[in-house]
mmCIF file of C-alpha atoms in Angstrom:
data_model
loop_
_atom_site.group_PDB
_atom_site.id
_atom_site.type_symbol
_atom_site.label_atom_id
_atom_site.label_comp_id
_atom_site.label_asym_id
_atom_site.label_seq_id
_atom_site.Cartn_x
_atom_site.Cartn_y
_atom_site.Cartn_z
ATOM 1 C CA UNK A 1 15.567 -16.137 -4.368
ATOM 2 C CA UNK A 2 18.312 -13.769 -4.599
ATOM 3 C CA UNK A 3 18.578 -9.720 -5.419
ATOM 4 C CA UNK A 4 16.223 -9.841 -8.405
ATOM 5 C CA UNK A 5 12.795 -11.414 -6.111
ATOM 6 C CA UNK A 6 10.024 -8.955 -6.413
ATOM 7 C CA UNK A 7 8.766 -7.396 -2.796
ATOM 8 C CA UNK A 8 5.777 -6.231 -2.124
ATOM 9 C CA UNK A 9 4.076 -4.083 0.161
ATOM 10 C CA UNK A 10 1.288 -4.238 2.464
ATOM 11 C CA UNK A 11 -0.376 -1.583 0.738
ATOM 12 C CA UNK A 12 -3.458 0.783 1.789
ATOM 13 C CA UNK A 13 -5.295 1.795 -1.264
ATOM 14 C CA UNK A 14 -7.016 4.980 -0.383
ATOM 15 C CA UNK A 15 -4.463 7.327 1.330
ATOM 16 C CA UNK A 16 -5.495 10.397 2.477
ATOM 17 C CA UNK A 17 -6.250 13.078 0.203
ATOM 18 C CA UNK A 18 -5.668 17.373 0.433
ATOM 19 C CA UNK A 19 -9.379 18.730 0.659
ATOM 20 C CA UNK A 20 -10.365 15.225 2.837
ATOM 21 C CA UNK A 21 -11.618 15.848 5.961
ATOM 22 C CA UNK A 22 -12.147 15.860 9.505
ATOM 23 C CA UNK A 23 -14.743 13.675 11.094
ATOM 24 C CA UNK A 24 -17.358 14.833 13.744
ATOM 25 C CA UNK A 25 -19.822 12.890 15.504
ATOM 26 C CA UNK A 26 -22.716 12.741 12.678
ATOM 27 C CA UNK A 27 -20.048 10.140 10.704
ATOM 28 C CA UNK A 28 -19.221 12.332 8.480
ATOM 29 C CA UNK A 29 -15.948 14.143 6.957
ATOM 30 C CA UNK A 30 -16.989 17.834 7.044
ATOM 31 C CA UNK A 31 -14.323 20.141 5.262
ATOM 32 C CA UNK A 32 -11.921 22.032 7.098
ATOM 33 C CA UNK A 33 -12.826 25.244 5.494
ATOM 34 C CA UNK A 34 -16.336 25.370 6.943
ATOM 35 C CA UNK A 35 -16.182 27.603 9.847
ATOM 36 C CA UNK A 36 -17.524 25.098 12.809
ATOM 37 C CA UNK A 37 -14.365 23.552 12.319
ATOM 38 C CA UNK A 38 -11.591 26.127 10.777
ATOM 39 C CA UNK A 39 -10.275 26.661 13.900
ATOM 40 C CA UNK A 40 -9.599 22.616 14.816
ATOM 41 C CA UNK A 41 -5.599 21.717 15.990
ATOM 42 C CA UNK A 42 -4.193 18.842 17.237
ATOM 43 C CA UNK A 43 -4.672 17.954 20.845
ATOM 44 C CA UNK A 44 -1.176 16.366 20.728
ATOM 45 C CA UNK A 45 0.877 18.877 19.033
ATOM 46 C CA UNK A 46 -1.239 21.908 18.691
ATOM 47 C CA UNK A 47 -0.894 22.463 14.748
ATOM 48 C CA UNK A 48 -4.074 23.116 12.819
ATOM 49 C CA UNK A 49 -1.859 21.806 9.660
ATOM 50 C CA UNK A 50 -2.447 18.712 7.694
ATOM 51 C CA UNK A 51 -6.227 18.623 8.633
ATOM 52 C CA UNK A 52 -6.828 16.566 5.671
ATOM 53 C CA UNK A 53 -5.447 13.955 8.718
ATOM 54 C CA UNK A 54 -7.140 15.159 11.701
ATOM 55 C CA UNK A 55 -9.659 13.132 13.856
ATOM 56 C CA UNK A 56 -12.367 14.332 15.971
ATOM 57 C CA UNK A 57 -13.353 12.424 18.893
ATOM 58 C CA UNK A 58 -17.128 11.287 18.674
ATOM 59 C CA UNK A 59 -17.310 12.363 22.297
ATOM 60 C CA UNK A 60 -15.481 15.189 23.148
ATOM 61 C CA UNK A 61 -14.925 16.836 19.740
ATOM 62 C CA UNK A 62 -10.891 17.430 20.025
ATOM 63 C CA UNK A 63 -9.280 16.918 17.176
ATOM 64 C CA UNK A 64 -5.840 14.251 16.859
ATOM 65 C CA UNK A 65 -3.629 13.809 13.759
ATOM 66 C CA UNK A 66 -3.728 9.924 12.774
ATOM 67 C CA UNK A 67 0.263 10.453 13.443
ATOM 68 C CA UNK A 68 0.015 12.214 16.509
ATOM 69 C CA UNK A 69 -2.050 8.893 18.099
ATOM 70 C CA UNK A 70 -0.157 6.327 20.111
ATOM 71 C CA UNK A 71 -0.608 3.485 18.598
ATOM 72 C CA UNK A 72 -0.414 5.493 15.013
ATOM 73 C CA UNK A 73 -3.674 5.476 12.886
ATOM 74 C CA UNK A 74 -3.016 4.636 9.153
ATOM 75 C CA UNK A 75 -6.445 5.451 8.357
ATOM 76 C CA UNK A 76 -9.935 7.091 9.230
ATOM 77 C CA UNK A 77 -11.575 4.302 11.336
ATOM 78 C CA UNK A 78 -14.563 3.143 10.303
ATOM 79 C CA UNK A 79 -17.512 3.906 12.995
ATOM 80 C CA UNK A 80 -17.191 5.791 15.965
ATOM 81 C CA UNK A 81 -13.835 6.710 16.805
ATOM 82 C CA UNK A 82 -12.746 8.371 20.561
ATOM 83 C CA UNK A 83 -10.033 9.795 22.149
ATOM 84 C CA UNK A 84 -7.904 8.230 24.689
ATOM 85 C CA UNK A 85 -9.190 10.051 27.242
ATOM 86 C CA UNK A 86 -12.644 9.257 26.571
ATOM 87 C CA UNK A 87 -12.488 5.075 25.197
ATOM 88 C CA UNK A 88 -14.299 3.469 27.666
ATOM 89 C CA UNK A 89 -12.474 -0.169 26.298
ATOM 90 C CA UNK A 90 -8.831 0.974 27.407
ATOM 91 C CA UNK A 91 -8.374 -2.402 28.891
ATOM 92 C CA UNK A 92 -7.040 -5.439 26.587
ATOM 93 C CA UNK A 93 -9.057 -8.235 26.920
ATOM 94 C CA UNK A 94 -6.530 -11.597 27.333
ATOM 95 C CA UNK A 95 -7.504 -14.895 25.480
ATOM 96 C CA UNK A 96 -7.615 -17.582 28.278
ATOM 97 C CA UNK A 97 -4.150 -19.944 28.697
ATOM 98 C CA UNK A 98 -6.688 -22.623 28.258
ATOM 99 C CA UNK A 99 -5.434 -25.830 25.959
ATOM 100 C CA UNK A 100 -8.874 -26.569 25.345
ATOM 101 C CA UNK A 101 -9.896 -23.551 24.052
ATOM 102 C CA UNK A 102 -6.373 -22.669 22.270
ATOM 103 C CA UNK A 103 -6.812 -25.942 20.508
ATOM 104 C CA UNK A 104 -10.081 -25.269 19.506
ATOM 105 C CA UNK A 105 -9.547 -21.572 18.378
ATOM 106 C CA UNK A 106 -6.672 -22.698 16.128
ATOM 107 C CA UNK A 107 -8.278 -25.679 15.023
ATOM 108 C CA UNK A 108 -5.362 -27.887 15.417
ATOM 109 C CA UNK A 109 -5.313 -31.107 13.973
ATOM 110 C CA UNK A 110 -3.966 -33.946 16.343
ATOM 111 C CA UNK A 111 -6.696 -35.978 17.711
ATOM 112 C CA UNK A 112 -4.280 -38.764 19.717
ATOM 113 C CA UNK A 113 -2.089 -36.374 21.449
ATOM 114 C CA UNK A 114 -2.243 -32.755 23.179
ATOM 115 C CA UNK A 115 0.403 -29.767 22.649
ATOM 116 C CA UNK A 116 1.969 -30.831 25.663
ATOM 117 C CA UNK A 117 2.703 -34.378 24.492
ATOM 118 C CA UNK A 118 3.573 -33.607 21.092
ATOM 119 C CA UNK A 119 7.294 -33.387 20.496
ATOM 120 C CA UNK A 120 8.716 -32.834 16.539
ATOM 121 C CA UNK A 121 9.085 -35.695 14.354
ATOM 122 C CA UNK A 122 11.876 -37.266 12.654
ATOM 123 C CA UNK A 123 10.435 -36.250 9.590
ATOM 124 C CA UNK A 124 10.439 -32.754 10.486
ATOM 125 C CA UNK A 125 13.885 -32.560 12.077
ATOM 126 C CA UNK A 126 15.524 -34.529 8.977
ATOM 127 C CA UNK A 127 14.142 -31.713 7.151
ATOM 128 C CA UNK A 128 15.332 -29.260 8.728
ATOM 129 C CA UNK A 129 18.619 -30.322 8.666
ATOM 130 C CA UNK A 130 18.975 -31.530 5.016
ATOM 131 C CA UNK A 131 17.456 -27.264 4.763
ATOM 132 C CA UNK A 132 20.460 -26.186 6.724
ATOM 133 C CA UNK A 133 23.053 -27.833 5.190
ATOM 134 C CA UNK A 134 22.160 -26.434 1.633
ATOM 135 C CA UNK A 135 22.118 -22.749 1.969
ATOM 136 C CA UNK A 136 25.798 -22.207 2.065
ATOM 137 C CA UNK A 137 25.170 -22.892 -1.575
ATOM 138 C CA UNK A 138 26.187 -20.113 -3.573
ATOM 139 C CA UNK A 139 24.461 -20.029 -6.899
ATOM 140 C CA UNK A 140 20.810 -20.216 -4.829
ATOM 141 C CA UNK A 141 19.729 -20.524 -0.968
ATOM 142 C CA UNK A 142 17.124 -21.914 0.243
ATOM 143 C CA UNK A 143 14.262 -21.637 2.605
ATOM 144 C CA UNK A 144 14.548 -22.706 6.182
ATOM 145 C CA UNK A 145 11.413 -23.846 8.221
ATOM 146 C CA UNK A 146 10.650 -22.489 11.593
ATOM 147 C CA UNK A 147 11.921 -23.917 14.993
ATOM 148 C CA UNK A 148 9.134 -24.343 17.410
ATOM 149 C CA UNK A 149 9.530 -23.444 20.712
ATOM 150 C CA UNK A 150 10.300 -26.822 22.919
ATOM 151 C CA UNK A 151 8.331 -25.960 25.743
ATOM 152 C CA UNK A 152 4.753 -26.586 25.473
ATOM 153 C CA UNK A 153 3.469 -24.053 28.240
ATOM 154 C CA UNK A 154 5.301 -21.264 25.870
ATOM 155 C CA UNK A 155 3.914 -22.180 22.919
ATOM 156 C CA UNK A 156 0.549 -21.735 24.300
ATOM 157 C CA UNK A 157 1.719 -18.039 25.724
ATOM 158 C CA UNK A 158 2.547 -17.676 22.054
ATOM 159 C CA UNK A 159 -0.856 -18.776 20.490
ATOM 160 C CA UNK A 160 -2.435 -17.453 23.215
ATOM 161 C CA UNK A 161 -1.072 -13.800 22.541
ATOM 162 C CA UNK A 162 -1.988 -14.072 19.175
ATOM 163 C CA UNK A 163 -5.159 -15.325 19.728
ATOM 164 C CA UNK A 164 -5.715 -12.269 21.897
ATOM 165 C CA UNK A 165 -4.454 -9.739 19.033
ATOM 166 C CA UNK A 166 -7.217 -11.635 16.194
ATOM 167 C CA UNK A 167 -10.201 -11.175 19.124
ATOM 168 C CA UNK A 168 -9.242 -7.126 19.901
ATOM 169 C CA UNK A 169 -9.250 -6.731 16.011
ATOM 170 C CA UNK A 170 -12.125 -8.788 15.499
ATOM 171 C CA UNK A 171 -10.453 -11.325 13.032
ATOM 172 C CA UNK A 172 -10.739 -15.327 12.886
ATOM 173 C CA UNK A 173 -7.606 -17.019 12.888
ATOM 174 C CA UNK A 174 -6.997 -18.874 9.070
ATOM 175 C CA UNK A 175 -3.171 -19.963 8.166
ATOM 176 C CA UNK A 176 -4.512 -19.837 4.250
ATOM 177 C CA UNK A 177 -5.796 -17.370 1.693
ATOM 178 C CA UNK A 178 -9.600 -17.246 1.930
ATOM 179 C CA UNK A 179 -12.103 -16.937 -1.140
ATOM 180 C CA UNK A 180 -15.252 -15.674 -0.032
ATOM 181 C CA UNK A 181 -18.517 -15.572 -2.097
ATOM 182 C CA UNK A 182 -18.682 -11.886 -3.742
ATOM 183 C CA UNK A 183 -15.157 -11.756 -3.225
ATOM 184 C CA UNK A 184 -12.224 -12.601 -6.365
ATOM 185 C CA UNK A 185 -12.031 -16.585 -6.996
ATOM 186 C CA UNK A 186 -9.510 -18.918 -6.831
ATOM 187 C CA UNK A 187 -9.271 -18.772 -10.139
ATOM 188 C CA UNK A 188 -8.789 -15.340 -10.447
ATOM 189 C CA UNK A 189 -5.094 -15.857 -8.848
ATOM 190 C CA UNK A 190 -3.323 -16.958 -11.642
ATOM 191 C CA UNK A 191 0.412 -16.090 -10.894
ATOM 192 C CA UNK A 192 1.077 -16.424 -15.005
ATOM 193 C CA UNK A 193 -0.975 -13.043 -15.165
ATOM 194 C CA UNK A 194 1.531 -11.251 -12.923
ATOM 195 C CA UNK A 195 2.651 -7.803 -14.762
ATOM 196 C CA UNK A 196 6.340 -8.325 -14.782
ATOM 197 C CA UNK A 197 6.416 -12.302 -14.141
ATOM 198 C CA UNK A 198 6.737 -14.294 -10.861
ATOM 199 C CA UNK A 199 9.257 -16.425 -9.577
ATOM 200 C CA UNK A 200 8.394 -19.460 -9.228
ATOM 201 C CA UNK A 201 8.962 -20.948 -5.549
ATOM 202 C CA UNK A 202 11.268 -24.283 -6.297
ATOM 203 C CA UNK A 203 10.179 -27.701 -4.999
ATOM 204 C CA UNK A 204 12.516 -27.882 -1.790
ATOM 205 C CA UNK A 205 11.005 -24.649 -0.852
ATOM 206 C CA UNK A 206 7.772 -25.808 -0.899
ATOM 207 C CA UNK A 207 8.217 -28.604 0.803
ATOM 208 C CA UNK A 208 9.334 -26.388 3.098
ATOM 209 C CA UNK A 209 6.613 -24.093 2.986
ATOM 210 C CA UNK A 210 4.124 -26.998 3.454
ATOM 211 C CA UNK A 211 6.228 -28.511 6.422
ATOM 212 C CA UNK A 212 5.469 -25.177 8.537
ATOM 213 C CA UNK A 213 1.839 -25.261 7.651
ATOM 214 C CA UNK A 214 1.783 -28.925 8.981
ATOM 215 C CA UNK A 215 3.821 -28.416 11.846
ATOM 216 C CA UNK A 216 1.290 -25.205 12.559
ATOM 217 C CA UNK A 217 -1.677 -27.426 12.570
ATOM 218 C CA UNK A 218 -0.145 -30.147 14.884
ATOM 219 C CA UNK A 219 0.328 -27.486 17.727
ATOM 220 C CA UNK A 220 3.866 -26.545 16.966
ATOM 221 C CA UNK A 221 4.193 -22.911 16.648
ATOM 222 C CA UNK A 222 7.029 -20.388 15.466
ATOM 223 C CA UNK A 223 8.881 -18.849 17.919
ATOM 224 C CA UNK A 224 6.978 -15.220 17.969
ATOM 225 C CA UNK A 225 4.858 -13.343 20.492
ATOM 226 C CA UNK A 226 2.648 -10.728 19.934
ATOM 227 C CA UNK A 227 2.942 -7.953 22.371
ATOM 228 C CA UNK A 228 0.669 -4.661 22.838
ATOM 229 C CA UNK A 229 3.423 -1.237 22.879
ATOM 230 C CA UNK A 230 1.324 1.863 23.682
ATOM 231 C CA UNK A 231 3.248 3.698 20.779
ATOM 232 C CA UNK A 232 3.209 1.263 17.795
ATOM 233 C CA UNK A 233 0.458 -1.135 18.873
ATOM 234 C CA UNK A 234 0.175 -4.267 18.308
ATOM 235 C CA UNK A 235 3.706 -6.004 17.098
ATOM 236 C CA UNK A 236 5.665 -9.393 16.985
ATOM 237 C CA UNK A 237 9.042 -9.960 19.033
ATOM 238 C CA UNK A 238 11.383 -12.814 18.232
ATOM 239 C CA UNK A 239 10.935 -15.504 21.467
ATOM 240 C CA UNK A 240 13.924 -17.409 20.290
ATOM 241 C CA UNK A 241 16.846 -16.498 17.931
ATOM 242 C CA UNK A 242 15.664 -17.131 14.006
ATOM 243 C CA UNK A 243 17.912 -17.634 11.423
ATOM 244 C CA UNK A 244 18.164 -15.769 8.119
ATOM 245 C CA UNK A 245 16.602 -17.028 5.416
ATOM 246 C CA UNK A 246 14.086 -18.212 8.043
ATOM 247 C CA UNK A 247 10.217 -18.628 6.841
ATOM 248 C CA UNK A 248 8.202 -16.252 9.458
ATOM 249 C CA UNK A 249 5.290 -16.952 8.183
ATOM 250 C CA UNK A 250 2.476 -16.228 5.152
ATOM 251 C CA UNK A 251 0.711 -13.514 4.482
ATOM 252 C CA UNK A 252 -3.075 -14.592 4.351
ATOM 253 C CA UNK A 253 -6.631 -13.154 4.625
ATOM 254 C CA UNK A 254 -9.439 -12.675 2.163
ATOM 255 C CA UNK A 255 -8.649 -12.694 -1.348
ATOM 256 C CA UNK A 256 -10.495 -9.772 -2.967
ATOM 257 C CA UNK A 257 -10.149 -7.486 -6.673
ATOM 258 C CA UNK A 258 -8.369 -4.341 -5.570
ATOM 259 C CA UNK A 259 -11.506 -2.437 -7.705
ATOM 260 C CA UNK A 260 -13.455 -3.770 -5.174
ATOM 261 C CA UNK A 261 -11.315 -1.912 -2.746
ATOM 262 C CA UNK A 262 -10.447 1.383 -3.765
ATOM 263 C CA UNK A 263 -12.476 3.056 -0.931
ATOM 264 C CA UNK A 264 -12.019 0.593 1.602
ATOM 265 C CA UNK A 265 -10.499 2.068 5.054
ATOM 266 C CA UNK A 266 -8.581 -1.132 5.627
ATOM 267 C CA UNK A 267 -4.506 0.183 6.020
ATOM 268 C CA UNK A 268 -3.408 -3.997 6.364
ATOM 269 C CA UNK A 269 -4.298 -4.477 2.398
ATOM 270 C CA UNK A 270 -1.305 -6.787 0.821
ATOM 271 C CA UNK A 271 -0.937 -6.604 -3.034
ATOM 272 C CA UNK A 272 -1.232 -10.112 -4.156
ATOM 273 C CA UNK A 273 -1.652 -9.712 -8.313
ATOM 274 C CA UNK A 274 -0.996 -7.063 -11.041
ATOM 275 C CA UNK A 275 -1.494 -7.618 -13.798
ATOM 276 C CA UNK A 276 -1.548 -5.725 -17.316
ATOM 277 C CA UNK A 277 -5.631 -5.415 -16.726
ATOM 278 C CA UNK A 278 -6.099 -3.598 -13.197
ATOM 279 C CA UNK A 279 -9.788 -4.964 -13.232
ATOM 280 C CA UNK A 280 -7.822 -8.466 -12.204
ATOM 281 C CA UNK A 281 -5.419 -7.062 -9.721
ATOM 282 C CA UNK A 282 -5.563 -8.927 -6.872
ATOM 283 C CA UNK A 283 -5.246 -8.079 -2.988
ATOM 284 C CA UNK A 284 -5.420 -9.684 0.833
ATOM 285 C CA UNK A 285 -7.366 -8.205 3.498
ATOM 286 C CA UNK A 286 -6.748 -9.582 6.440
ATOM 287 C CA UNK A 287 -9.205 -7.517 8.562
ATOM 288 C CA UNK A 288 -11.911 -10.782 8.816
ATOM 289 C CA UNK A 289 -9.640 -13.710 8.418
ATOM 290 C CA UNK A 290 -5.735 -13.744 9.157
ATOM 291 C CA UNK A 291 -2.432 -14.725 11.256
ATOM 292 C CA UNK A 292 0.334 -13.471 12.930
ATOM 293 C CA UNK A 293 1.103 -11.531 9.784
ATOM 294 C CA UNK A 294 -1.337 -8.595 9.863
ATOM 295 C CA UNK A 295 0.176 -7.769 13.419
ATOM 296 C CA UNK A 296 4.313 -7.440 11.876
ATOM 297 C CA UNK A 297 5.158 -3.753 11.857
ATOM 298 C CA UNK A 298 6.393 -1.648 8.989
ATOM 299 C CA UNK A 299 9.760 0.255 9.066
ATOM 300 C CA UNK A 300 9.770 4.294 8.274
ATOM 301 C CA UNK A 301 11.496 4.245 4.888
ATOM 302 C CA UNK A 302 12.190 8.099 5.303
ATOM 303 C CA UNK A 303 14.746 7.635 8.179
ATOM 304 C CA UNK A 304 18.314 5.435 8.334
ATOM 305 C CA UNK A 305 17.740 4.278 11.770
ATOM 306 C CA UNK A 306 13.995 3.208 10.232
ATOM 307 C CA UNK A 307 15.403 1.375 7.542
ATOM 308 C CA UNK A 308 18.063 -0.519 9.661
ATOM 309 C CA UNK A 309 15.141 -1.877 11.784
ATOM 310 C CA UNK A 310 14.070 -4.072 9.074
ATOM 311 C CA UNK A 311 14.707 -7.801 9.598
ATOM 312 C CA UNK A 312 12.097 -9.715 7.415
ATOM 313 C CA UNK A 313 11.265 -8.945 3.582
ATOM 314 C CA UNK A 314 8.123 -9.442 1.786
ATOM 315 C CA UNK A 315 8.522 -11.689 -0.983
ATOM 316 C CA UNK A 316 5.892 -13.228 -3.655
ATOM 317 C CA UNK A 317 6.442 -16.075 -5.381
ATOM 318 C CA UNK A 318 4.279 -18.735 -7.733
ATOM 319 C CA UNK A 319 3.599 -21.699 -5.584
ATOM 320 C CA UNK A 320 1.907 -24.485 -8.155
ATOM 321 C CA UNK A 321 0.828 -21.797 -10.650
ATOM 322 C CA UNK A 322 -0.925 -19.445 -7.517
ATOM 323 C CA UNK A 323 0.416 -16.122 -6.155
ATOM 324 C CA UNK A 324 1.453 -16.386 -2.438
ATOM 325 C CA UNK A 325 3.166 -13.702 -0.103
ATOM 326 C CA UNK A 326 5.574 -15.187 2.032
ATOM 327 C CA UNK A 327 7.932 -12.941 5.032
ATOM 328 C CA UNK A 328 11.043 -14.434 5.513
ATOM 329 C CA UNK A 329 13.744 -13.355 7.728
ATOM 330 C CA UNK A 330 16.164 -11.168 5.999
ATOM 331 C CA UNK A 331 19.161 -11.523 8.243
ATOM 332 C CA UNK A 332 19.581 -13.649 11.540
ATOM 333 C CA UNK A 333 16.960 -12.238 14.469
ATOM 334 C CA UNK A 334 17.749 -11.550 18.239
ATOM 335 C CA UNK A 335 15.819 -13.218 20.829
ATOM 336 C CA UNK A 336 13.468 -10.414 22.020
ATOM 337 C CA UNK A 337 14.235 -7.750 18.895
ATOM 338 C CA UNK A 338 10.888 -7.319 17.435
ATOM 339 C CA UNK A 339 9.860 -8.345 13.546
ATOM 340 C CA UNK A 340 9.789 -5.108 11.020
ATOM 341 C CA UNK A 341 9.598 -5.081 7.259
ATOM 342 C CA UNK A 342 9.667 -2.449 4.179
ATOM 343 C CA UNK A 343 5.468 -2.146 3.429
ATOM 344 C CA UNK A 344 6.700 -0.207 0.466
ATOM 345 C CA UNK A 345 8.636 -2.704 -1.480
ATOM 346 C CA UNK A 346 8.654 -1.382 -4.804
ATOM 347 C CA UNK A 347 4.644 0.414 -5.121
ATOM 348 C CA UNK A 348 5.441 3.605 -2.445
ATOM 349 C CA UNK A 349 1.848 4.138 -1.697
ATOM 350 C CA UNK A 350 1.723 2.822 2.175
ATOM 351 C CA UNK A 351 2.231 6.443 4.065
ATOM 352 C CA UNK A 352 5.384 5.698 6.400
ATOM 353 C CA UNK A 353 6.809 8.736 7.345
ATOM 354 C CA UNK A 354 5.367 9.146 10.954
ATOM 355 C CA UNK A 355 5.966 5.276 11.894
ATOM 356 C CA UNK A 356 8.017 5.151 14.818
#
């Protein structure tokens, strides 16, 4: 990996259009120039301007920018949308600090022992270390796994806030890329079919990769927490330091043909495959099935003080002849400093400038 490892975006493939419209309680987009709604501004801000981006509440018909909302809308929600003053489902429903049912929501693997028992092997810890000790090389460096958090009653506050995030946005939890009937194949991600070529993730590095999917299913857990900010909603904050270089985690959810997308409201769409024939480009959705990845925040590439949040990149790589998206940490992370990365690696399509 070094300064030539393509990045990626988590994309949204229909951005709003000039002429698109607002959205009144019949469902539909009605154009601004019809003259029930000509005179429609911002609640927030009070500017009838960019109306191609203005939402009307389903209840009380004011009308919001999708930038002027706190937490920011990327999109036009699907459904009914209201206002903050009129959402009847203000209050965020917690997952239960239950073992039982964490275990059983993350389906991990250990039938002998529980979280609290379970302490990392010698296996695991060799590996880590024989990982450290190689990436002051300087011709390549390599991947570090996660450390999980020692304590067991934190690691279930950390599953348990994700577990939380996945329920308000209606997702089941999968640590893989899903192929779902009607959907692309596994055979249709063929990394050798990538436009301009894929690197090709070494063997250390994927023994690496496959160590933190192990360690994930035995209960032990990278050190992040989701948290709910009333500005940027959902996000991910560091709960211990995290080295550079450091795997976060993968980016996963269903595996679909971006055709298949191209009016889909989803704004968490990852690019996964392009190839010279767009009717086999390739991208995740992660609004069904996903992880901790959906919930990592983009920077705002149109400001410095934006661009200096970034900590994590966005990195695809051919793992045994398959495209995967992997975030790794892009310098060393601050216990507490929350996880941000560039959603417009090298494409420019994800709409940024109103991020906070």
């Amino acid at each position: 990996m070094g300064s030539s490892t393509t990045v990626v975006l988590r994309r949204r493939t229909e951005a709003p259009k000039p002429g698109r419209t607002l959205r009144n309680r019949s469902n539909s987009r009605k154009t601004v120039e019809e003259d029930e709604y000509s005179d429609t501004s911002c609640d927030k801000c009070g500017s009838g301007e960019y109306p191609a981006q203005l939402l009307l509440c389903d209840k009380c018909d004011r009308g919001f920018h999708l930038f002027c909302l706190r937490p920011i809308l990327a999109s036009v929600p699907k459904g009914s949308w209201f206002c903050p003053s009129c959402d009847d489902n203000k209050n965020l429903t917690k997952f239960p600090l239950v073992q039982t049912k964490i275990v059983d929501f993350f389906r991990i693997q250990r039938p002998s022992n529980s979280i609290n028992e379970f302490s990392p092997g010698k296996d695991c810890q060799k590996k880590r270390k024989r990982g450290s000790s190689l990436v002051v090389s300087k011709k390549r460096r390599r991947l570090l796994p996660f450390n999980p958090t020692k304590d067991p009653t934190r690691r279930l506050e950390q599953m348990t806030s994700l577990a939380t995030a996945l329920l308000a946005a209606g997702a089941d939890f999968s640590n893989e890329l899903t192929y779902m009937p009607g959907m692309a194949p596994r055979s249709a991600n063929h990394a050798a079919l990538e436009r301009e070529g894929m690197q090709v993730l070494s063997k250390d590095d994927t023994e690496t990769l496959q160590l933190c999917k192990n360690m994930m299913k035995q209960g032990e857990w990278p050190p992040l927490m989701v948290v709910f900010d009333p500005k940027e909603g959902f996000t991910v904050e560091a709960d211990a330091i995290i080295k550079d270089w450091t795997i976060i985690t993968e980016y996963v959810g269903d595996v679909d043909y971006l055709n298949n997308r191209e009016v889909d409201d989803g704004d968490s769409m990852m690019t996964l495959l392009t190839t010279n024939d767009p009717s086999k480009d390739l991208v995740i959705c992660p609004d069904k099935h996903s992880n901790i990845a959906r919930f990592i925040n983009g920077i705002n590439n149109h400001t410095p003080a934006g661009k200096k949040k970034q900590n994590v990149k966005c990195v695809r790589f051919d793992v045994d002849g398959e495209c995967r998206v992997l975030l790794v940490a892009n310098r060393d992370i601050r216990k507490g400093e929350r996880l941000y990365y560039d959603y417009n690696g090298y494409e420019n399509e994800y709409p940024t400038a109103h991020f906070v």
